[in-house]
XYZ file of C-alpha atoms in Angstrom:
562
model
C -120.700 -17.754 -73.822
C -120.611 -14.209 -74.951
C -119.182 -15.241 -78.377
C -121.994 -17.721 -78.966
C -124.559 -15.120 -78.254
C -122.891 -12.707 -80.567
C -122.762 -15.373 -83.316
C -126.440 -16.160 -82.703
C -127.282 -12.481 -82.827
C -125.586 -12.128 -86.159
C -127.425 -15.197 -87.552
C -130.599 -13.727 -86.359
C -129.975 -10.471 -88.119
C -128.425 -11.695 -91.407
C -130.693 -14.600 -92.165
C -133.941 -12.624 -92.381
C -132.210 -9.870 -94.390
C -130.928 -12.461 -96.870
C -134.290 -14.221 -97.109
C -136.278 -10.966 -97.451
C -133.813 -9.605 -99.909
C -133.931 -12.753 -102.085
C -137.657 -12.946 -101.938
C -138.037 -9.267 -102.705
C -135.669 -9.472 -105.624
C -137.274 -12.470 -107.070
C -140.795 -10.832 -106.707
C -139.532 -7.691 -108.546
C -137.980 -9.794 -111.264
C -141.307 -11.619 -111.758
C -143.138 -8.409 -111.761
C -140.720 -6.855 -114.361
C -141.006 -9.984 -116.541
C -144.719 -9.908 -116.374
C -144.719 -6.224 -117.380
C -142.408 -7.093 -120.196
C -144.584 -9.962 -121.310
C -147.584 -7.724 -121.421
C -145.809 -5.127 -123.413
C -144.533 -7.656 -125.781
C -148.101 -9.006 -126.274
C -149.488 -5.527 -126.848
C -146.978 -4.644 -129.627
C -147.032 -8.048 -131.111
C -150.735 -7.492 -131.562
C -149.898 -4.177 -133.366
C -147.464 -5.967 -135.630
C -150.075 -8.563 -136.512
C -152.482 -5.844 -137.447
C -149.870 -4.324 -139.706
C -149.174 -7.617 -141.241
C -152.910 -8.101 -141.893
C -153.062 -4.714 -143.642
C -150.459 -6.139 -146.222
C -152.774 -8.903 -147.175
C -154.888 -6.820 -149.760
C -151.691 -6.117 -151.707
C -151.132 -9.950 -152.114
C -154.911 -10.419 -152.957
C -154.731 -7.685 -155.610
C -151.807 -9.458 -157.252
C -153.705 -12.815 -157.140
C -156.860 -11.219 -158.644
C -155.194 -9.043 -161.474
C -152.306 -11.272 -162.389
C -154.297 -14.492 -162.033
C -156.976 -13.277 -164.315
C -154.364 -12.221 -167.043
C -152.884 -15.714 -166.836
C -156.271 -17.272 -167.273
C -156.891 -15.085 -170.286
C -153.507 -15.654 -171.809
C -153.797 -19.390 -171.004
C -150.986 -21.145 -172.834
C -150.812 -18.812 -175.858
C -147.208 -17.776 -176.181
C -147.958 -14.412 -177.901
C -150.315 -13.436 -175.218
C -147.912 -14.462 -172.501
C -145.225 -12.323 -174.210
C -147.606 -9.457 -174.378
C -148.404 -9.902 -170.756
C -144.707 -9.589 -170.040
C -144.336 -6.440 -172.073
C -147.421 -4.525 -170.862
C -147.373 -5.184 -167.083
C -144.458 -3.472 -165.304
C -144.624 -5.669 -162.213
C -144.091 -8.812 -164.349
C -140.442 -9.666 -164.578
C -140.909 -13.082 -166.424
C -143.895 -15.171 -167.522
C -143.487 -18.963 -167.388
C -145.139 -21.832 -169.202
C -144.256 -25.273 -167.953
C -145.438 -28.663 -169.467
C -146.601 -31.523 -167.359
C -142.961 -32.952 -167.124
C -141.749 -29.735 -165.558
C -139.930 -28.536 -168.709
C -139.820 -24.768 -169.285
C -141.601 -24.081 -172.600
C -141.522 -20.319 -172.241
C -139.358 -18.256 -172.185
C -137.154 -20.002 -174.660
C -133.486 -20.393 -174.140
C -131.631 -17.290 -175.468
C -130.114 -17.866 -178.920
C -127.191 -15.482 -178.154
C -125.130 -16.829 -175.370
C -125.220 -13.952 -172.955
C -124.154 -14.880 -169.494
C -126.911 -13.056 -167.519
C -129.714 -14.294 -169.774
C -128.363 -17.771 -169.770
C -128.143 -17.957 -166.020
C -131.627 -16.408 -165.709
C -133.085 -19.035 -168.043
C -131.263 -21.819 -166.134
C -132.747 -20.464 -162.861
C -136.241 -20.344 -164.299
C -135.781 -23.882 -165.585
C -134.955 -24.919 -162.054
C -137.933 -22.981 -160.726
C -140.291 -24.765 -163.242
C -139.282 -28.172 -161.966
C -140.230 -27.087 -158.374
C -143.696 -25.583 -159.437
C -146.765 -26.486 -157.472
C -148.493 -29.484 -159.120
C -151.619 -31.502 -158.578
C -154.067 -28.822 -159.411
C -157.355 -29.325 -157.388
C -160.556 -29.575 -159.218
C -162.978 -27.113 -157.641
C -165.947 -27.123 -159.970
C -168.299 -27.925 -156.995
C -166.315 -25.799 -154.403
C -167.714 -22.528 -153.172
C -166.300 -19.415 -154.832
C -163.640 -17.614 -152.902
C -162.312 -20.659 -151.248
C -158.634 -20.591 -150.665
C -156.415 -23.630 -151.209
C -152.874 -24.324 -149.948
C -149.725 -22.721 -151.058
C -146.433 -24.531 -151.271
C -143.379 -23.500 -149.509
C -139.996 -23.302 -151.143
C -140.104 -27.005 -151.254
C -143.382 -27.067 -153.359
C -145.659 -26.753 -150.162
C -146.927 -23.212 -150.687
C -150.498 -22.551 -149.449
C -153.228 -21.638 -151.977
C -154.086 -17.930 -152.084
C -157.337 -16.695 -150.734
C -160.169 -14.801 -152.585
C -158.898 -16.097 -155.936
C -161.038 -15.368 -158.877
C -161.823 -17.672 -161.815
C -162.521 -17.151 -165.415
C -163.410 -19.280 -168.413
C -160.248 -20.043 -170.521
C -160.495 -19.160 -174.127
C -158.673 -22.357 -175.076
C -160.175 -24.694 -172.427
C -162.270 -27.392 -173.795
C -164.182 -27.734 -170.539
C -165.177 -25.165 -167.896
C -163.202 -25.383 -164.690
C -162.574 -23.260 -161.668
C -158.853 -22.913 -160.857
C -157.079 -20.924 -158.130
C -153.567 -19.419 -158.080
C -150.634 -20.360 -155.791
C -147.768 -18.436 -154.440
C -144.270 -19.816 -154.325
C -141.318 -18.144 -152.467
C -138.137 -18.331 -154.496
C -134.791 -17.157 -153.200
C -132.579 -15.965 -156.020
C -129.989 -13.350 -156.538
C -130.331 -10.687 -153.780
C -133.209 -12.227 -151.769
C -136.824 -13.292 -151.973
C -138.480 -13.659 -155.337
C -142.385 -13.953 -155.531
C -143.810 -16.298 -158.117
C -147.526 -16.618 -158.825
C -148.640 -19.910 -160.384
C -151.724 -20.932 -162.079
C -151.580 -24.748 -162.105
C -153.972 -26.720 -164.339
C -155.443 -30.163 -164.055
C -153.311 -31.678 -166.853
C -150.203 -30.916 -164.608
C -149.139 -27.968 -166.894
C -148.877 -24.453 -165.284
C -148.293 -20.873 -166.128
C -146.624 -18.442 -163.740
C -145.363 -15.026 -163.286
C -142.175 -13.870 -161.563
C -142.893 -10.503 -159.980
C -140.442 -7.704 -160.186
C -138.768 -7.471 -156.814
C -138.398 -3.726 -156.873
C -142.050 -3.207 -157.849
C -143.663 -5.471 -155.227
C -141.304 -4.140 -152.614
C -142.414 -0.640 -153.416
C -146.039 -1.681 -153.077
C -145.363 -3.345 -149.832
C -143.723 -0.215 -148.390
C -146.557 1.916 -149.713
C -149.005 -0.265 -147.702
C -147.160 0.355 -144.526
C -147.443 3.573 -142.472
C -145.276 6.485 -143.570
C -144.986 7.675 -139.874
C -146.288 6.640 -136.539
C -148.096 8.652 -133.886
C -146.421 6.292 -131.376
C -143.272 7.968 -130.315
C -142.250 5.210 -127.956
C -140.204 3.229 -130.362
C -139.235 2.209 -133.893
C -140.977 -0.192 -136.310
C -138.995 -2.163 -138.920
C -139.600 -4.470 -141.877
C -136.759 -6.845 -142.378
C -136.148 -9.474 -145.127
C -134.978 -12.976 -144.739
C -131.361 -11.957 -144.552
C -132.257 -9.667 -141.546
C -131.626 -6.552 -143.578
C -133.912 -3.557 -142.897
C -136.167 -3.001 -145.840
C -138.285 -0.207 -144.309
C -138.343 1.748 -141.073
C -140.707 4.161 -139.508
C -141.552 5.530 -135.965
C -139.247 7.149 -133.404
C -135.721 6.303 -134.210
C -133.913 9.032 -132.547
C -133.849 7.436 -129.178
C -133.188 3.846 -130.274
C -129.634 2.668 -130.243
C -128.129 0.206 -132.565
C -127.594 -2.163 -129.561
C -131.292 -2.107 -128.605
C -133.006 -5.374 -128.653
C -136.499 -5.742 -130.341
C -139.316 -6.129 -127.862
C -141.802 -7.845 -130.276
C -141.179 -9.752 -133.461
C -143.589 -11.539 -135.785
C -143.237 -13.453 -139.132
C -145.171 -12.194 -141.969
C -147.900 -14.052 -143.812
C -147.459 -15.590 -147.178
C -146.300 -14.739 -149.810
C -143.582 -12.905 -147.802
C -142.384 -15.888 -145.934
C -139.178 -15.340 -143.951
C -139.732 -11.581 -143.650
C -140.433 -10.120 -140.195
C -141.960 -7.076 -138.650
C -140.124 -5.773 -135.419
C -140.807 -3.216 -132.764
C -137.876 -1.832 -130.793
C -138.802 0.550 -127.807
C -136.843 3.759 -127.443
C -136.766 3.172 -123.747
C -136.164 -0.232 -122.272
C -139.260 -1.709 -120.853
C -137.474 -3.262 -117.883
C -137.795 -0.911 -114.849
C -134.531 0.470 -113.582
C -133.106 -0.625 -110.281
C -134.701 2.353 -108.607
C -138.048 1.930 -110.232
C -141.318 0.292 -109.293
C -140.899 -1.676 -106.046
C -137.093 -1.429 -105.683
C -137.186 1.627 -103.491
C -139.700 0.160 -101.015
C -137.647 -3.020 -100.894
C -134.446 -1.111 -100.181
C -136.245 0.959 -97.560
C -137.655 -2.294 -95.979
C -134.169 -3.910 -95.881
C -132.652 -0.775 -94.450
C -135.242 -0.519 -91.798
C -134.790 -4.168 -90.907
C -130.991 -3.768 -90.938
C -131.422 -0.856 -88.427
C -134.075 -2.271 -86.105
C -133.070 -5.876 -85.951
C -129.516 -5.224 -84.468
C -131.200 -2.964 -81.843
C -133.772 -5.591 -81.088
C -130.993 -8.322 -80.941
C -128.884 -6.206 -78.682
C -131.821 -5.678 -76.369
C -132.758 -9.382 -76.422
C -129.189 -10.310 -75.725
C -128.926 -7.949 -72.948
C -132.207 -9.048 -71.449
C -131.048 -12.670 -71.682
C -127.702 -12.008 -70.039
C -129.538 -10.057 -67.285
C -132.004 -12.934 -66.645
C -129.100 -15.493 -66.638
C -127.151 -13.321 -64.237
C -130.191 -13.037 -62.035
C -130.866 -16.732 -62.087
C -127.175 -17.452 -61.325
C -127.350 -15.100 -58.325
C -130.549 -16.823 -57.163
C -128.898 -20.350 -57.476
C -125.792 -19.085 -55.874
C -127.872 -17.543 -53.007
C -129.852 -20.705 -52.475
C -126.625 -22.775 -52.434
C -124.881 -20.566 -50.029
C -127.813 -20.127 -47.675
C -128.529 -23.897 -47.708
C -124.874 -24.623 -46.817
C -124.937 -21.922 -44.097
C -128.078 -23.402 -42.614
C -126.750 -26.835 -42.171
C -124.389 -25.874 -39.322
C -127.081 -24.311 -37.037
C -129.460 -27.118 -37.870
C -126.914 -29.617 -36.866
C -126.312 -27.763 -33.520
C -130.076 -27.486 -32.885
C -130.513 -31.283 -33.261
C -127.418 -31.939 -31.193
C -128.539 -29.754 -28.327
C -132.038 -31.210 -28.509
C -130.678 -34.668 -28.103
C -128.422 -33.573 -25.242
C -131.369 -31.992 -23.536
C -133.367 -35.051 -23.765
C -130.479 -37.150 -22.432
C -130.053 -34.724 -19.431
C -133.700 -34.938 -18.574
C -133.710 -38.616 -18.730
C -130.530 -38.718 -16.516
C -132.130 -36.246 -14.064
C -135.261 -38.365 -13.994
C -133.290 -41.390 -12.992
C -131.558 -39.485 -10.200
C -134.593 -37.535 -8.922
C -137.765 -39.748 -9.321
C -139.875 -37.083 -7.534
C -139.404 -34.542 -10.431
C -140.293 -36.783 -13.296
C -143.815 -35.449 -13.559
C -142.754 -32.658 -15.965
C -140.268 -34.731 -17.828
C -142.689 -36.432 -20.359
C -144.008 -33.048 -21.573
C -140.501 -31.566 -21.895
C -139.397 -34.723 -23.815
C -142.341 -34.477 -26.069
C -141.455 -30.854 -26.940
C -137.941 -31.732 -27.520
C -139.143 -34.440 -29.871
C -140.982 -31.882 -31.796
C -137.938 -29.703 -31.995
C -135.915 -32.599 -33.291
C -138.500 -33.532 -35.940
C -138.812 -29.982 -37.161
C -135.086 -29.610 -37.420
C -135.000 -32.799 -39.509
C -137.808 -31.405 -41.553
C -135.902 -28.279 -42.152
C -132.719 -30.346 -42.916
C -134.539 -32.203 -45.541
C -135.768 -29.002 -47.034
C -132.179 -27.639 -47.205
C -130.978 -30.958 -48.865
C -133.713 -30.574 -51.411
C -132.606 -27.157 -52.231
C -129.039 -28.399 -52.625
C -130.209 -31.307 -54.709
C -132.132 -28.914 -57.029
C -129.230 -26.564 -57.466
C -126.699 -29.361 -58.073
C -128.900 -31.516 -60.185
C -127.790 -34.600 -58.199
C -129.308 -36.507 -55.277
C -129.376 -40.068 -54.079
C -132.315 -42.044 -52.710
C -132.126 -43.513 -49.163
C -134.879 -46.203 -49.271
C -136.495 -47.805 -46.179
C -139.318 -50.334 -45.978
C -142.475 -48.635 -44.829
C -146.203 -48.163 -45.615
C -146.908 -44.956 -47.605
C -150.099 -44.404 -45.420
C -148.087 -44.418 -42.296
C -145.829 -41.684 -43.672
C -148.823 -39.612 -44.757
C -150.501 -39.861 -41.188
C -147.221 -38.753 -39.574
C -146.939 -35.643 -41.815
C -150.631 -34.830 -41.450
C -150.312 -35.209 -37.653
C -147.522 -32.573 -37.617
C -149.802 -30.105 -39.387
C -152.692 -30.845 -37.115
C -152.121 -27.812 -34.708
C -151.779 -25.401 -37.654
C -154.871 -26.801 -39.500
C -157.039 -26.783 -36.277
C -156.146 -23.098 -35.693
C -157.312 -22.229 -39.291
C -160.427 -24.349 -38.867
C -159.409 -26.617 -41.834
C -160.574 -30.145 -41.618
C -158.236 -32.848 -42.775
C -159.924 -35.828 -44.524
C -157.912 -38.924 -45.181
C -158.894 -41.587 -47.813
C -155.896 -43.859 -47.648
C -155.434 -47.036 -49.481
C -151.713 -47.702 -49.527
C -151.134 -49.688 -46.391
C -148.619 -52.216 -47.822
C -144.968 -51.651 -46.739
C -142.671 -51.170 -49.668
C -139.192 -49.811 -50.525
C -139.447 -46.096 -50.644
C -137.494 -43.013 -49.529
C -139.556 -41.577 -46.671
C -137.730 -38.260 -46.867
C -139.072 -37.796 -50.540
C -142.665 -38.417 -49.555
C -142.426 -36.278 -46.456
C -140.760 -33.498 -48.437
C -143.454 -33.405 -51.079
C -146.275 -33.702 -48.626
C -144.833 -31.009 -46.343
C -144.501 -28.566 -49.271
C -148.139 -29.212 -50.422
C -149.652 -28.984 -47.005
C -147.532 -25.801 -46.244
C -149.173 -24.258 -49.375
C -152.646 -25.203 -48.099
C -151.706 -23.567 -44.865
C -150.552 -20.339 -46.573
C -152.716 -19.953 -49.523
C -155.984 -22.039 -48.882
C -156.707 -20.798 -45.416
C -160.097 -19.592 -46.608
C -161.112 -23.088 -47.442
C -162.854 -25.415 -44.970
C -161.121 -28.776 -45.661
C -158.193 -30.593 -47.293
C -158.571 -34.147 -48.639
C -155.629 -36.510 -48.923
C -156.025 -39.743 -50.808
C -153.641 -42.602 -51.576
C -153.702 -45.688 -53.878
C -151.125 -48.443 -54.540
C -150.260 -50.837 -57.186
C -147.175 -53.053 -57.463
C -145.417 -50.481 -59.587
C -146.901 -47.043 -58.582
C -147.986 -45.173 -55.504
C -150.474 -42.154 -56.098
C -151.135 -39.491 -53.628
C -153.640 -36.642 -54.136
C -153.796 -33.392 -52.108
C -157.073 -31.562 -52.692
C -158.125 -28.310 -51.079
C -161.235 -26.058 -51.505
C -159.292 -22.746 -51.384
C -159.145 -19.956 -54.149
C -157.417 -22.291 -56.567
C -154.965 -21.793 -59.374
C -155.812 -20.547 -62.908
C -154.508 -22.381 -66.020
C -152.195 -19.480 -66.987
C -150.757 -19.436 -63.442
C -150.328 -23.204 -63.461
C -147.589 -22.936 -66.104
C -145.366 -21.043 -63.666
C -145.951 -22.685 -60.423
C -143.185 -25.299 -60.807
C -140.477 -22.766 -61.890
C -137.879 -21.846 -59.357
C -138.431 -18.511 -57.559
C -141.783 -18.104 -59.232
C -144.489 -16.767 -56.823
C -148.129 -16.084 -57.919
C -148.529 -13.239 -55.543
C -145.567 -10.869 -54.751
C -147.695 -8.237 -52.954
C -146.686 -7.039 -49.458
C -149.660 -8.838 -47.986
C -148.884 -12.212 -49.585
C -147.564 -14.990 -47.277
C -143.705 -15.221 -47.056
C -141.951 -17.672 -49.266
C -139.114 -18.033 -51.796
C -141.035 -19.773 -54.622
C -138.837 -22.879 -54.315
C -141.209 -25.292 -52.540
C -142.968 -26.803 -55.564
C -139.737 -26.887 -57.671
C -137.957 -28.729 -54.974
C -140.897 -31.098 -54.423
C -141.182 -32.017 -58.252
C -137.463 -32.518 -58.479
C -137.635 -34.940 -55.547
C -140.649 -36.840 -57.127
C -138.806 -37.228 -60.391
C -135.717 -38.550 -58.568
C -138.020 -41.213 -57.109
C -139.300 -42.209 -60.594
C -142.571 -40.268 -60.221
C -144.085 -36.959 -60.961
C -145.772 -34.046 -59.255
C -148.429 -32.405 -61.299
C -151.242 -29.949 -61.079
C -154.775 -31.197 -61.903
C -157.365 -28.788 -63.232
C -160.461 -28.641 -60.913
C -163.543 -26.525 -60.740
C -162.789 -25.454 -57.166
C -159.656 -25.222 -55.090
C -156.267 -26.819 -56.018
C -155.598 -30.399 -56.829
C -152.046 -31.745 -56.852
C -151.115 -35.476 -57.699
C -147.918 -36.951 -56.601
C -146.666 -40.293 -57.928
C -143.664 -42.431 -57.160
C -142.284 -45.826 -57.914
C -140.894 -48.300 -55.327
C -137.184 -48.885 -55.394
C -135.530 -52.283 -55.578
C -134.625 -53.605 -52.162
C -130.906 -53.249 -51.213
C -130.323 -52.212 -47.731
C -132.464 -49.747 -45.724
C -132.175 -47.457 -42.959
C -134.640 -47.449 -40.050
C -137.785 -45.508 -40.657
C -138.936 -42.664 -38.393
C -141.491 -44.811 -36.767
C -138.897 -47.544 -36.039
C -136.664 -45.166 -34.278
C -136.742 -45.591 -30.486
C -135.491 -43.556 -27.684
C -132.338 -44.978 -25.828
């Protein structure tokens, strides 16, 4: 028993600690993730602002270089002059409608670098943006779409238009960017496609546009919380600014965005100098640990207290049961002797009356008193038997054939002297006159307990009403008094063994076993004893079921004197 209690106590302590620890850890993890997401969104917004600041550089290329391509149109001399006069231009391209590279021409001298470069430009020319969109009726400043590496680059925004010196008709055209990966990384190509499927283009000098790009980014940052980086498509750092002293090489970026065209594949990153995840002693971790520590301290003390209290209550209940069992066994011997000597006295009086007829005038009264002694000893014997049945949880029925109303009248008659002395009127409304198979001792035991309580606790009332009703399967008996009554909270305890509603010195004597014994007896007879709420006084209802006929012992009314 003690081992089971210890295991239950450990389960009571460990389970809440595990649940609270898991819930607290999960809550802290969600809070930390939420904080990280907020920080990530904040710095991602800053990176998007930086990316937007680079857009004017691309627009300047589109405007200046696009106008020069429009002016040069397809004139080879002007295209060559554009190449020589503009430092940011690495190569100028002229492509016919079939995708053949017209300019620059293939090198006459077979130099490996020049030949390879011309071959790369020829491949680039075949992948140029085609299908130039006529925009004569389109509003100025509209942006088209620019193809990707696979000819799907979006059109540049805010493109300017000019009248070509060689164009036979006036048309509005827009430039398009193309990302081209060659040699050591990203190459930017600005195309001017035309409606006849020809196109001119410029390959920008990588070092020049990278220098312009870095110049457009901040030289330093007032934000000392981390490091900003510009990385190319191969994940190499092109430019870095901000606080780099406290950022380790193993630190993971908090926010990353991809740059807008034409720098497709390049990224802006932010890496904090201090990890945004709170440490295990930060935020709510300390309160959580304090809570778990407090619970780990108080719950064992509470569990020990509860376990000690339960063991004390169990020991007390065991003592009460043991006491009731021992007392009941001890009472049986004197009860048996009382009944025996009462019967012997009755027999002596009857013998004496036969021998001395002149002295028989006092014998009837003595015999009547001896009958009372015998009946009360039987009543006390039934009470002792009820206590033993309640303690052992066992008990057998001893049915006899008798009318319930006859048993009720006999019990009420035995209480008549006590009720008359208390000026309590007994009202009988009996409707169970048919003889059935019942255990008379059970009915008498229940009624004796109920009327004894009326005698003890309802003496201030003026009457007690006993009703009975009968069906083929159920007998119902009600005992109703107009005493002080029982409240609903008290009614929950009245059927518990050793429970008394009033333990004061002035309270009537009792053990608190009467109603518990009575209910146990009623249930053994297939019925129930219950308290019925009433506006005044107390109302108890007793039900029982008839038992099948086997063999029965004589009822109390059928017993005759020898």
